[in-house]
Coordinates of C-alpha atoms and ligand atoms in Angstrom, one line a residue:
X1 CA -48.5 10.5 17.8
X2 CA -46.7 12.1 14.9
X3 CA -46.0 15.2 17.0
X4 CA -44.4 13.2 19.7
X5 CA -42.3 11.1 17.4
X6 CA -41.3 14.4 15.7
X7 CA -39.9 15.7 19.0
X8 CA -38.0 12.6 19.5
X9 CA -36.7 13.1 16.0
X10 CA -35.4 16.5 16.9
X11 CA -33.8 15.2 20.0
X12 CA -31.9 12.6 18.0
X13 CA -30.6 15.2 15.6
X14 CA -29.6 17.8 18.2
X15 CA -26.1 17.9 19.4
X16 CA -25.7 18.9 23.1
X17 CA -24.9 22.4 22.1
X18 CA -27.8 23.0 19.7
X19 CA -30.6 25.2 20.9
X20 CA -34.1 23.9 20.8
X21 CA -35.2 26.4 18.2
X22 CA -32.3 26.0 15.9
X23 CA -32.6 22.3 15.4
X24 CA -35.9 22.1 13.5
X25 CA -34.7 24.8 11.1
X26 CA -31.4 23.1 10.6
X27 CA -33.2 19.8 10.0
X28 CA -35.6 21.4 7.6
X29 CA -32.7 22.9 5.6
X30 CA -30.9 19.6 5.6
X31 CA -34.0 17.7 4.5
X32 CA -34.6 20.2 1.6
X33 CA -30.9 19.6 0.6
X34 CA -31.5 15.9 0.9
X35 CA -34.3 16.1 -1.7
X36 CA -32.3 18.4 -4.0
X37 CA -29.0 16.6 -3.7
X38 CA -30.3 13.1 -4.2
X39 CA -29.5 11.9 -0.7
X40 CA -32.8 10.1 -0.6
X41 CA -33.2 6.6 -2.0
X42 CA -35.6 3.7 -1.9
X43 CA -34.9 0.3 -0.5
X44 CA -37.2 -2.5 -1.3
X45 CA -38.3 -5.4 1.0
X46 CA -39.6 -8.6 -0.6
X47 CA -43.1 -9.9 0.1
X48 CA -43.6 -13.6 -0.5
X49 CA -46.5 -16.1 -0.8
X50 CA -46.8 -19.4 1.0
X51 CA -44.4 -21.1 -1.5
X52 CA -41.8 -18.4 -1.1
X53 CA -42.5 -16.9 -4.5
X54 CA -41.7 -13.2 -4.6
X55 CA -45.0 -11.4 -5.2
X56 CA -44.1 -7.9 -4.5
X57 CA -42.0 -5.4 -2.6
X58 CA -42.5 -2.6 -0.2
X59 CA -40.6 0.6 -0.9
X60 CA -39.0 2.1 2.2
X61 CA -37.3 5.5 2.1
X62 CA -33.6 5.9 3.1
X63 CA -31.7 9.1 3.8
X64 CA -27.9 9.0 3.4
X65 CA -26.9 12.1 5.3
X66 CA -23.4 13.4 4.3
X67 CA -22.2 13.4 7.9
X68 CA -24.6 11.2 9.9
X69 CA -24.8 8.3 7.5
X70 CA -28.0 6.4 7.2
X71 CA -30.9 8.2 9.0
X72 CA -33.8 5.9 9.6
X73 CA -37.2 7.1 8.3
X74 CA -38.7 7.3 11.8
X75 CA -36.2 10.0 12.6
X76 CA -37.3 12.3 9.7
X77 CA -40.7 11.3 8.4
X78 CA -42.6 12.6 11.4
X79 CA -40.6 15.8 11.2
X80 CA -41.3 16.0 7.4
X81 CA -45.0 15.6 8.3
X82 CA -44.9 18.5 10.8
X83 CA -43.3 20.8 8.3
X84 CA -45.3 19.8 5.3
X85 CA -42.1 18.6 3.5
X86 CA -43.7 15.2 3.4
X87 CA -45.7 16.3 0.4
X88 CA -42.6 16.8 -1.7
X89 CA -40.9 13.7 -0.2
X90 CA -44.0 11.7 -0.8
X91 CA -44.3 12.7 -4.4
X92 CA -40.6 11.9 -5.0
X93 CA -41.1 8.5 -3.4
X94 CA -44.2 7.6 -5.4
X95 CA -42.5 8.7 -8.6
X96 CA -39.4 6.7 -7.8
X97 CA -41.4 3.6 -7.0
X98 CA -43.4 4.0 -10.2
X99 CA -40.2 4.3 -12.3
X100 CA -39.0 1.2 -10.6
X101 CA -42.1 -0.7 -11.5
X102 CA -41.9 0.4 -15.0
X103 CA -38.3 -0.8 -15.2
X104 CA -39.1 -4.2 -13.7
X105 CA -41.9 -4.4 -16.2
X106 CA -39.4 -4.1 -19.1
X107 CA -37.3 -6.8 -17.4
X108 CA -40.0 -9.4 -17.3
X109 CA -40.9 -8.6 -13.7
X110 CA -44.2 -6.9 -14.4
X111 CA -46.1 -9.2 -12.1
X112 CA -44.4 -7.7 -9.0
X113 CA -46.4 -5.2 -7.0
X114 CA -44.7 -2.2 -5.5
X115 CA -46.1 -0.9 -2.2
X116 CA -45.6 2.7 -1.3
X117 CA -46.1 4.2 2.2
X118 CA -48.4 7.3 2.1
X119 CA -48.5 9.5 5.2
X120 CA -51.9 10.7 6.4
X121 CA -51.0 14.3 5.8
X122 CA -50.0 13.5 2.2
X123 CA -53.2 11.5 1.6
X124 CA -55.5 14.1 3.2
X125 CA -54.1 17.0 1.2
X126 CA -56.2 18.3 -1.7
X127 CA -54.5 17.4 -5.0
X128 CA -53.2 14.0 -3.9
X129 CA -55.2 12.1 -6.5
X130 CA -54.1 14.6 -9.2
X131 CA -50.5 14.0 -8.2
X132 CA -50.9 10.2 -8.6
X133 CA -52.4 10.8 -12.0
X134 CA -49.5 13.0 -13.1
X135 CA -46.9 10.6 -11.8
X136 CA -48.6 7.6 -13.5
X137 CA -48.6 9.5 -16.8
X138 CA -45.0 10.6 -16.5
X139 CA -43.6 7.3 -15.5
X140 CA -46.0 5.0 -17.5
X141 CA -46.1 2.6 -14.6
X142 CA -48.8 0.0 -14.5
X143 CA -51.3 1.2 -11.8
X144 CA -52.4 -2.4 -11.3
X145 CA -49.0 -3.0 -9.7
X146 CA -48.9 0.0 -7.5
X147 CA -50.2 -0.4 -4.0
X148 CA -50.6 2.5 -1.5
X149 CA -50.1 1.7 2.2
X150 CA -52.2 3.9 4.4
X151 CA -52.2 3.8 8.2
X152 CA -55.3 4.0 10.3
X153 CA -54.5 7.6 11.0
X154 CA -55.5 8.6 7.5
X155 CA -58.7 6.6 7.8
X156 CA -60.3 7.0 11.2
X157 CA -63.9 8.1 10.7
X158 CA -63.4 8.7 7.0
X159 CA -65.6 11.5 5.8
X160 CA -67.3 11.6 2.4
X161 CA -64.3 13.3 0.7
X162 CA -61.9 10.6 2.0
X163 CA -64.2 7.8 0.8
X164 CA -64.5 9.5 -2.6
X165 CA -60.7 9.8 -2.9
X166 CA -60.2 6.1 -1.9
X167 CA -62.7 5.1 -4.6
X168 CA -61.0 7.3 -7.2
X169 CA -57.7 5.7 -6.4
X170 CA -59.1 2.2 -6.8
X171 CA -60.8 3.3 -10.1
X172 CA -57.4 4.3 -11.4
X173 CA -56.3 0.7 -10.9
X174 CA -54.1 1.1 -7.8
X175 CA -54.7 -1.1 -4.7
X176 CA -54.9 -0.1 -1.1
X177 CA -53.4 -1.7 1.9
X178 CA -54.1 -0.8 5.6
X179 CA -50.6 -0.6 7.2
X180 CA -49.8 -1.3 10.9
X181 CA -53.3 -2.8 11.4
X182 CA -54.4 -2.9 15.0
X183 CA -52.0 -0.3 16.4
X184 CA -54.3 2.8 15.8
X185 CA -57.9 3.5 16.4
X186 CA -59.2 0.6 14.3
X187 CA -62.9 0.2 14.2
X188 CA -64.4 -2.9 12.6
X189 CA -67.3 -0.8 11.3
X190 CA -65.1 1.4 9.2
X191 CA -63.1 -1.5 8.0
X192 CA -66.1 -3.0 6.3
X193 CA -66.8 0.2 4.4
X194 CA -63.3 1.0 3.2
X195 CA -62.5 0.0 -0.4
X196 CA -59.2 -1.6 0.6
X197 CA -57.6 -4.7 -0.8
X198 CA -55.3 -5.8 2.0
X199 CA -54.5 -5.6 5.7
X200 CA -51.0 -5.6 7.0
X201 CA -50.6 -7.2 10.5
X202 CA -48.3 -5.0 12.4
X203 CA -44.9 -6.3 13.5
X204 CA -45.7 -5.7 17.2
X205 CA -48.2 -8.6 17.0
X206 CA -45.9 -10.9 15.1
X207 CA -42.7 -10.4 17.2
X208 CA -43.7 -12.7 20.1
X209 CA -45.5 -15.4 18.1
X210 CA -46.1 -18.2 18.7
X211 CA -45.6 -18.1 22.5
X212 CA -47.5 -14.9 23.4
X213 CA -51.1 -15.9 23.8
X214 CA -52.6 -12.4 23.4
X215 CA -50.6 -11.8 20.2
X216 CA -51.5 -15.2 18.9
X217 CA -55.1 -14.4 19.4
X218 CA -54.9 -11.0 17.8
X219 CA -52.9 -12.3 14.8
X220 CA -55.4 -15.2 14.3
X221 CA -58.4 -13.0 14.6
X222 CA -57.0 -10.5 12.2
X223 CA -56.3 -13.2 9.6
X224 CA -59.8 -14.5 9.9
X225 CA -61.4 -11.1 9.8
X226 CA -59.5 -10.3 6.6
X227 CA -60.5 -13.6 5.1
X228 CA -64.1 -13.1 5.9
X229 CA -64.1 -9.6 4.5
X230 CA -62.4 -10.9 1.3
X231 CA -59.2 -9.0 2.0
X232 CA -55.7 -10.2 1.5
X233 CA -53.5 -10.3 4.5
X234 CA -49.8 -9.9 4.9
X235 CA -47.8 -10.2 8.1
X236 CA -45.0 -7.7 8.7
X237 CA -41.8 -8.4 10.6
X238 CA -41.7 -12.2 10.2
X239 CA -38.2 -13.1 11.6
X240 CA -38.4 -16.8 12.5
X241 CA -39.5 -20.1 11.0
X242 CA -41.9 -20.6 14.0
X243 CA -43.6 -17.3 13.3
X244 CA -43.9 -18.2 9.7
X245 CA -45.3 -21.6 10.5
X246 CA -47.9 -20.2 12.9
X247 CA -49.1 -17.5 10.4
X248 CA -49.1 -20.0 7.6
X249 CA -51.2 -22.5 9.5
X250 CA -53.8 -19.9 10.2
X251 CA -54.1 -18.9 6.6
X252 CA -51.9 -15.8 6.3
X253 CA -51.1 -15.9 2.6
X254 CA -48.4 -13.3 2.4
X255 CA -45.4 -12.4 4.5
X256 CA -42.6 -9.9 4.8
X257 CA -39.7 -9.8 7.2
X258 CA -36.1 -10.5 7.9
X259 CA -36.7 -14.2 7.7
X260 CA -36.9 -13.7 4.0
X261 CA -35.0 -10.5 3.5
X262 CA -34.2 -7.0 4.8
X263 CA -35.0 -4.1 2.6
X264 CA -32.3 -3.6 0.0
X265 CA -31.3 -1.4 -2.9
X266 CA -33.1 -2.6 -6.1
X267 CA -30.0 -3.8 -7.9
X268 CA -29.3 -6.2 -5.0
X269 CA -32.8 -7.8 -5.1
X270 CA -32.1 -9.8 -8.2
X271 CA -28.4 -10.3 -7.9
X272 CA -27.4 -13.9 -7.2
X273 CA -31.0 -15.0 -6.7
X274 CA -29.9 -18.6 -6.2
X275 CA -28.9 -18.2 -2.6
X276 CA -32.0 -16.2 -1.7
X277 CA -34.9 -17.7 0.3
X278 CA -37.4 -16.8 -2.3
X279 CA -38.0 -17.5 -6.0
X280 CA -38.4 -15.0 -8.7
X281 CA -40.3 -15.8 -11.9
X282 CA -39.5 -13.9 -15.0
X283 CA -41.7 -13.7 -18.0
X284 CA -41.1 -12.2 -21.5
X285 CA -41.3 -8.5 -21.0
Ligands
C2E1 P1 -43.7 0.3 7.9 O1 -44.4 0.9 6.7 O2 -44.6 -0.4 8.8 O3 -42.5 -0.5 7.3 C1 -42.0 -1.7 8.0 C2 -40.8 -1.4 8.8 O4 -40.4 -2.6 9.4 C3 -39.6 -1.0 8.0 O5 -38.8 -0.1 8.7 C4 -38.9 -2.3 7.8 O6 -37.5 -2.2 7.5 C5 -39.1 -2.9 9.1 N1 -39.0 -4.4 9.1 C6 -39.4 -5.2 8.1 N2 -39.2 -6.5 8.4 C7 -38.7 -6.5 9.6 C8 -38.3 -7.6 10.6 O7 -38.4 -8.8 10.3 N3 -37.8 -7.2 11.8 C9 -37.7 -5.9 12.1 N4 -37.2 -5.6 13.3 N5 -38.1 -4.9 11.3 C10 -38.6 -5.2 10.1 P2 -38.2 1.2 8.2 O8 -37.7 1.1 6.8 O9 -37.2 1.8 9.2 O10 -39.5 2.2 8.1 C11 -40.1 2.5 9.3 C12 -41.4 3.3 9.0 O11 -41.2 4.5 8.3 C13 -42.3 2.5 8.0 O12 -43.1 1.5 8.7 C14 -43.2 3.7 7.5 O13 -44.2 4.0 8.5 C15 -42.2 4.8 7.5 N6 -41.7 5.0 6.1 C16 -40.7 4.3 5.4 N7 -40.6 4.8 4.2 C17 -41.6 5.7 4.0 C18 -42.0 6.5 2.9 O14 -41.5 6.5 1.8 N8 -43.1 7.4 3.1 C19 -43.7 7.5 4.3 N9 -44.7 8.3 4.5 N10 -43.3 6.7 5.4 C20 -42.3 5.8 5.2
MG2 MG1 -45.6 0.1 5.2
MG3 MG1 -46.3 -1.5 8.5
MG4 MG1 -45.1 -1.4 11.2

Protein backbone atom coordinates (compact mmCIF):
# COMPACT_ATOMS: atom_id res chain seq x y z
CA UNK A 1 0.00 0.00 0.00
CA UNK A 2 2.81 2.37 0.92
CA UNK A 3 4.57 1.62 -2.37
CA UNK A 4 1.55 2.50 -4.40
CA UNK A 5 0.93 5.69 -2.49
CA UNK A 6 4.61 6.50 -2.97
CA UNK A 7 4.26 6.30 -6.72
CA UNK A 8 1.27 8.58 -6.55
CA UNK A 9 3.43 10.82 -4.46
CA UNK A 10 6.07 11.01 -7.20
CA UNK A 11 3.44 11.65 -9.81
CA UNK A 12 2.17 14.64 -7.85
CA UNK A 13 5.63 16.07 -7.56
CA UNK A 14 6.70 15.52 -11.15
CA UNK A 15 6.29 18.30 -13.62
CA UNK A 16 5.41 17.17 -17.14
CA UNK A 17 9.04 17.50 -18.18
CA UNK A 18 10.60 15.58 -15.31
CA UNK A 19 11.93 12.16 -16.10
CA UNK A 20 10.72 9.25 -14.05
CA UNK A 21 14.11 8.58 -12.51
CA UNK A 22 14.94 12.20 -11.68
CA UNK A 23 11.85 12.85 -9.61
CA UNK A 24 12.56 10.59 -6.63
CA UNK A 25 16.11 11.87 -6.33
CA UNK A 26 14.91 15.45 -6.50
CA UNK A 27 12.24 14.74 -3.92
CA UNK A 28 14.79 13.05 -1.71
CA UNK A 29 17.13 16.04 -1.90
CA UNK A 30 14.25 18.37 -1.21
CA UNK A 31 13.06 16.35 1.75
CA UNK A 32 16.54 16.36 3.28
CA UNK A 33 16.62 20.12 2.77
CA UNK A 34 13.19 20.31 4.40
CA UNK A 35 14.52 18.60 7.51
CA UNK A 36 17.66 20.73 7.63
CA UNK A 37 16.06 24.04 6.78
CA UNK A 38 13.14 23.79 9.20
CA UNK A 39 10.48 23.54 6.52
CA UNK A 40 8.73 20.88 8.58
CA UNK A 41 6.38 21.74 11.39
CA UNK A 42 3.69 20.09 13.45
CA UNK A 43 0.06 21.03 13.54
CA UNK A 44 -2.13 19.75 16.34
CA UNK A 45 -5.73 18.58 16.15
CA UNK A 46 -7.88 18.60 19.31
CA UNK A 47 -9.39 15.44 20.75
CA UNK A 48 -12.40 16.02 22.98
CA UNK A 49 -14.49 14.03 25.42
CA UNK A 50 -18.30 13.81 25.57
CA UNK A 51 -18.49 17.20 27.32
CA UNK A 52 -16.27 18.87 24.72
CA UNK A 53 -13.39 19.11 27.15
CA UNK A 54 -10.04 19.12 25.39
CA UNK A 55 -8.28 15.93 26.47
CA UNK A 56 -5.44 15.75 24.00
CA UNK A 57 -4.17 16.48 20.53
CA UNK A 58 -2.82 14.57 17.58
CA UNK A 59 0.39 15.89 16.08
CA UNK A 60 0.26 15.99 12.28
CA UNK A 61 3.28 16.83 10.17
CA UNK A 62 3.29 19.71 7.70
CA UNK A 63 5.81 20.57 5.01
CA UNK A 64 5.97 24.13 3.83
CA UNK A 65 7.82 23.80 0.55
CA UNK A 66 9.53 27.01 -0.63
CA UNK A 67 7.87 26.85 -4.08
CA UNK A 68 4.97 24.46 -3.76
CA UNK A 69 3.55 25.73 -0.50
CA UNK A 70 1.96 23.26 1.91
CA UNK A 71 2.58 19.67 0.87
CA UNK A 72 0.17 17.22 2.55
CA UNK A 73 1.75 14.32 4.46
CA UNK A 74 0.23 11.69 2.18
CA UNK A 75 2.35 13.16 -0.63
CA UNK A 76 5.68 12.69 1.13
CA UNK A 77 5.33 10.27 4.06
CA UNK A 78 5.00 7.20 1.81
CA UNK A 79 8.04 8.38 -0.14
CA UNK A 80 9.94 9.00 3.08
CA UNK A 81 9.09 5.43 4.06
CA UNK A 82 10.45 4.04 0.78
CA UNK A 83 13.73 5.89 1.10
CA UNK A 84 14.22 5.36 4.82
CA UNK A 85 14.09 9.12 5.45
CA UNK A 86 11.07 8.40 7.64
CA UNK A 87 13.46 7.43 10.44
CA UNK A 88 14.93 10.93 10.63
CA UNK A 89 11.58 12.58 10.07
CA UNK A 90 9.97 10.34 12.67
CA UNK A 91 12.60 11.17 15.28
CA UNK A 92 12.23 14.86 14.53
CA UNK A 93 8.46 14.58 14.91
CA UNK A 94 8.61 12.70 18.18
CA UNK A 95 11.13 15.13 19.62
CA UNK A 96 9.05 18.11 18.53
CA UNK A 97 5.89 16.65 20.04
CA UNK A 98 7.71 15.87 23.29
CA UNK A 99 9.05 19.43 23.51
CA UNK A 100 5.51 20.66 22.99
CA UNK A 101 4.18 18.44 25.77
CA UNK A 102 6.91 19.72 28.05
CA UNK A 103 6.03 23.31 27.24
CA UNK A 104 2.30 22.74 27.83
CA UNK A 105 3.18 21.08 31.11
CA UNK A 106 4.85 24.29 32.25
CA UNK A 107 1.76 26.25 31.19
CA UNK A 108 -0.68 24.27 33.32
CA UNK A 109 -1.71 22.04 30.44
CA UNK A 110 0.10 18.95 31.63
CA UNK A 111 -3.06 16.86 31.47
CA UNK A 112 -3.21 17.04 27.67
CA UNK A 113 -1.99 13.97 25.86
CA UNK A 114 -0.02 14.34 22.65
CA UNK A 115 -0.45 11.61 20.05
CA UNK A 116 2.29 11.02 17.50
CA UNK A 117 1.96 8.98 14.31
CA UNK A 118 4.62 6.32 13.94
CA UNK A 119 5.15 4.68 10.58
CA UNK A 120 5.48 0.90 10.47
CA UNK A 121 8.99 1.14 9.09
CA UNK A 122 10.06 3.43 11.89
CA UNK A 123 8.49 1.16 14.50
CA UNK A 124 9.98 -2.05 13.13
CA UNK A 125 13.50 -0.68 12.86
CA UNK A 126 15.93 -1.79 15.56
CA UNK A 127 16.78 1.09 17.86
CA UNK A 128 13.30 2.56 17.91
CA UNK A 129 12.83 2.04 21.64
CA UNK A 130 16.28 3.52 22.30
CA UNK A 131 15.37 6.59 20.29
CA UNK A 132 12.24 7.11 22.39
CA UNK A 133 14.32 6.85 25.56
CA UNK A 134 16.85 9.33 24.25
CA UNK A 135 14.17 11.81 23.20
CA UNK A 136 12.35 11.55 26.53
CA UNK A 137 15.57 12.20 28.38
CA UNK A 138 16.49 15.16 26.20
CA UNK A 139 13.08 16.82 26.24
CA UNK A 140 12.03 15.86 29.78
CA UNK A 141 8.52 15.24 28.46
CA UNK A 142 6.07 13.29 30.61
CA UNK A 143 5.88 9.85 28.98
CA UNK A 144 2.41 9.39 30.52
CA UNK A 145 1.17 12.09 28.17
CA UNK A 146 2.75 10.76 25.00
CA UNK A 147 0.72 8.39 22.88
CA UNK A 148 2.08 6.55 19.86
CA UNK A 149 -0.33 5.91 17.00
CA UNK A 150 0.47 2.74 15.11
CA UNK A 151 -1.35 1.38 12.11
CA UNK A 152 -2.29 -2.22 11.57
CA UNK A 153 0.58 -2.46 9.09
CA UNK A 154 3.07 -2.42 11.94
CA UNK A 155 1.14 -4.99 13.92
CA UNK A 156 -0.17 -7.71 11.62
CA UNK A 157 0.95 -10.99 13.02
CA UNK A 158 3.21 -9.39 15.59
CA UNK A 159 6.25 -11.56 16.26
CA UNK A 160 7.90 -11.99 19.62
CA UNK A 161 10.24 -9.04 19.04
CA UNK A 162 7.34 -6.74 18.17
CA UNK A 163 5.38 -7.79 21.25
CA UNK A 164 8.45 -7.23 23.41
CA UNK A 165 8.91 -3.77 21.97
CA UNK A 166 5.26 -2.85 22.57
CA UNK A 167 5.56 -3.94 26.20
CA UNK A 168 8.80 -1.96 26.60
CA UNK A 169 7.08 1.16 25.30
CA UNK A 170 4.19 0.68 27.72
CA UNK A 171 6.61 0.13 30.58
CA UNK A 172 8.24 3.47 29.79
CA UNK A 173 4.85 5.03 30.47
CA UNK A 174 3.72 5.85 26.94
CA UNK A 175 0.36 4.73 25.65
CA UNK A 176 -0.44 3.07 22.36
CA UNK A 177 -3.29 3.70 19.96
CA UNK A 178 -4.26 1.61 16.95
CA UNK A 179 -4.82 4.12 14.13
CA UNK A 180 -7.15 3.73 11.13
CA UNK A 181 -8.76 0.72 12.75
CA UNK A 182 -10.60 -1.54 10.33
CA UNK A 183 -8.84 -0.43 7.16
CA UNK A 184 -5.99 -2.95 7.23
CA UNK A 185 -5.72 -6.61 7.94
CA UNK A 186 -7.26 -6.46 11.36
CA UNK A 187 -7.69 -9.67 13.15
CA UNK A 188 -9.61 -9.80 16.36
CA UNK A 189 -7.31 -12.48 17.70
CA UNK A 190 -4.28 -10.22 17.61
CA UNK A 191 -6.28 -7.31 18.93
CA UNK A 192 -6.81 -9.09 22.24
CA UNK A 193 -3.09 -9.83 22.61
CA UNK A 194 -1.73 -6.38 21.82
CA UNK A 195 -0.87 -4.17 24.82
CA UNK A 196 -2.69 -1.18 23.34
CA UNK A 197 -4.78 1.43 25.16
CA UNK A 198 -6.93 2.82 22.43
CA UNK A 199 -8.57 2.19 19.08
CA UNK A 200 -9.14 4.95 16.54
CA UNK A 201 -12.15 4.41 14.30
CA UNK A 202 -11.06 5.36 10.80
CA UNK A 203 -12.64 8.36 9.14
CA UNK A 204 -13.90 6.20 6.25
CA UNK A 205 -16.41 4.58 8.63
CA UNK A 206 -17.48 7.89 10.14
CA UNK A 207 -17.92 9.93 6.97
CA UNK A 208 -21.35 8.51 5.98
CA UNK A 209 -22.82 8.16 9.47
CA UNK A 210 -25.57 7.96 10.49
CA UNK A 211 -27.29 7.06 7.19
CA UNK A 212 -25.00 4.37 5.83
CA UNK A 213 -26.15 1.11 7.40
CA UNK A 214 -22.90 -0.78 6.89
CA UNK A 215 -20.78 2.00 8.35
CA UNK A 216 -23.21 2.38 11.23
CA UNK A 217 -22.84 -1.33 11.95
CA UNK A 218 -19.05 -1.21 11.73
CA UNK A 219 -18.74 1.87 13.93
CA UNK A 220 -21.14 0.43 16.54
CA UNK A 221 -19.37 -2.92 16.56
CA UNK A 222 -15.96 -1.29 16.90
CA UNK A 223 -17.12 0.78 19.87
CA UNK A 224 -18.50 -2.25 21.65
CA UNK A 225 -15.45 -4.39 20.93
CA UNK A 226 -13.24 -1.64 22.34
CA UNK A 227 -15.44 -1.30 25.41
CA UNK A 228 -15.48 -5.03 26.02
CA UNK A 229 -11.73 -5.28 25.65
CA UNK A 230 -11.28 -2.38 28.06
CA UNK A 231 -9.86 -0.08 25.41
CA UNK A 232 -10.58 3.59 24.89
CA UNK A 233 -12.10 4.49 21.57
CA UNK A 234 -11.81 7.68 19.57
CA UNK A 235 -13.61 8.45 16.32
CA UNK A 236 -11.65 10.24 13.61
CA UNK A 237 -13.04 12.68 11.07
CA UNK A 238 -16.19 13.73 12.95
CA UNK A 239 -17.57 16.57 10.85
CA UNK A 240 -21.25 16.85 11.69
CA UNK A 241 -23.45 17.07 14.74
CA UNK A 242 -25.39 14.01 13.55
CA UNK A 243 -22.20 11.96 13.39
CA UNK A 244 -21.23 13.15 16.86
CA UNK A 245 -24.63 12.27 18.24
CA UNK A 246 -24.63 8.80 16.69
CA UNK A 247 -21.18 8.01 18.07
CA UNK A 248 -21.96 9.50 21.45
CA UNK A 249 -25.17 7.47 21.82
CA UNK A 250 -23.21 4.30 21.15
CA UNK A 251 -20.67 5.10 23.81
CA UNK A 252 -17.77 6.52 21.85
CA UNK A 253 -16.05 8.58 24.54
CA UNK A 254 -13.57 10.59 22.47
CA UNK A 255 -13.79 12.39 19.18
CA UNK A 256 -11.62 14.24 16.75
CA UNK A 257 -12.63 16.03 13.57
CA UNK A 258 -13.45 19.24 11.78
CA UNK A 259 -16.69 19.58 13.81
CA UNK A 260 -14.40 20.57 16.67
CA UNK A 261 -11.31 21.79 14.91
CA UNK A 262 -8.93 21.35 12.03
CA UNK A 263 -5.30 20.71 12.91
CA UNK A 264 -3.59 24.01 13.68
CA UNK A 265 -0.26 25.46 14.77
CA UNK A 266 0.22 25.17 18.54
CA UNK A 267 0.05 28.91 19.19
CA UNK A 268 -3.44 29.05 17.64
CA UNK A 269 -4.82 26.22 19.78
CA UNK A 270 -5.18 28.35 22.89
CA UNK A 271 -5.65 31.76 21.33
CA UNK A 272 -9.12 33.21 21.91
CA UNK A 273 -10.42 29.98 23.43
CA UNK A 274 -13.79 31.60 24.13
CA UNK A 275 -15.11 31.12 20.61
CA UNK A 276 -13.83 27.58 20.26
CA UNK A 277 -16.19 24.58 20.50
CA UNK A 278 -14.20 22.96 23.29
CA UNK A 279 -13.13 23.84 26.81
CA UNK A 280 -9.62 23.92 28.14
CA UNK A 281 -8.87 23.49 31.80
CA UNK A 282 -5.65 24.88 33.12
CA UNK A 283 -4.08 23.90 36.39
CA UNK A 284 -1.19 25.32 38.32
CA UNK A 285 1.94 24.23 36.45
P1 LIG B 1 -4.12 9.99 10.36
O1 LIG B 1 -3.08 9.70 11.40
O2 LIG B 1 -5.26 9.04 10.28
O3 LIG B 1 -4.58 11.47 10.65
C1 LIG B 1 -5.88 11.94 10.46
C2 LIG B 1 -5.98 12.72 9.16
O4 LIG B 1 -7.34 13.09 8.98
C3 LIG B 1 -5.21 14.04 9.16
O5 LIG B 1 -4.80 14.31 7.81
C4 LIG B 1 -6.27 15.05 9.59
O6 LIG B 1 -5.99 16.37 9.18
C5 LIG B 1 -7.46 14.48 8.85
N1 LIG B 1 -8.74 14.87 9.48
C6 LIG B 1 -8.99 15.04 10.79
N2 LIG B 1 -10.27 15.37 11.01
C7 LIG B 1 -10.86 15.40 9.79
C8 LIG B 1 -12.20 15.67 9.34
O7 LIG B 1 -13.11 15.94 10.13
N3 LIG B 1 -12.43 15.61 8.00
C9 LIG B 1 -11.44 15.31 7.11
N4 LIG B 1 -11.76 15.29 5.81
N5 LIG B 1 -10.17 15.04 7.50
C10 LIG B 1 -9.88 15.08 8.82
P2 LIG B 1 -3.32 14.75 7.46
O8 LIG B 1 -2.80 15.71 8.47
O9 LIG B 1 -3.33 15.15 6.02
O10 LIG B 1 -2.52 13.41 7.63
C11 LIG B 1 -2.76 12.30 6.81
C12 LIG B 1 -2.01 11.08 7.27
O11 LIG B 1 -0.59 11.30 7.16
C13 LIG B 1 -2.22 10.74 8.75
O12 LIG B 1 -3.43 10.04 8.88
C14 LIG B 1 -1.01 9.89 9.02
O13 LIG B 1 -1.19 8.58 8.55
C15 LIG B 1 0.05 10.57 8.15
N6 LIG B 1 0.86 11.45 9.01
C16 LIG B 1 0.64 12.73 9.39
N7 LIG B 1 1.63 13.19 10.18
C17 LIG B 1 2.50 12.16 10.32
C18 LIG B 1 3.74 12.00 11.03
O14 LIG B 1 4.24 12.88 11.74
N8 LIG B 1 4.36 10.78 10.90
C19 LIG B 1 3.84 9.76 10.16
N9 LIG B 1 4.51 8.59 10.09
N10 LIG B 1 2.68 9.88 9.49
C20 LIG B 1 2.01 11.07 9.57
MG1 LIG C 1 -3.09 9.29 13.34
MG1 LIG D 1 -6.04 7.84 11.65
MG1 LIG E 1 -7.24 7.90 8.97
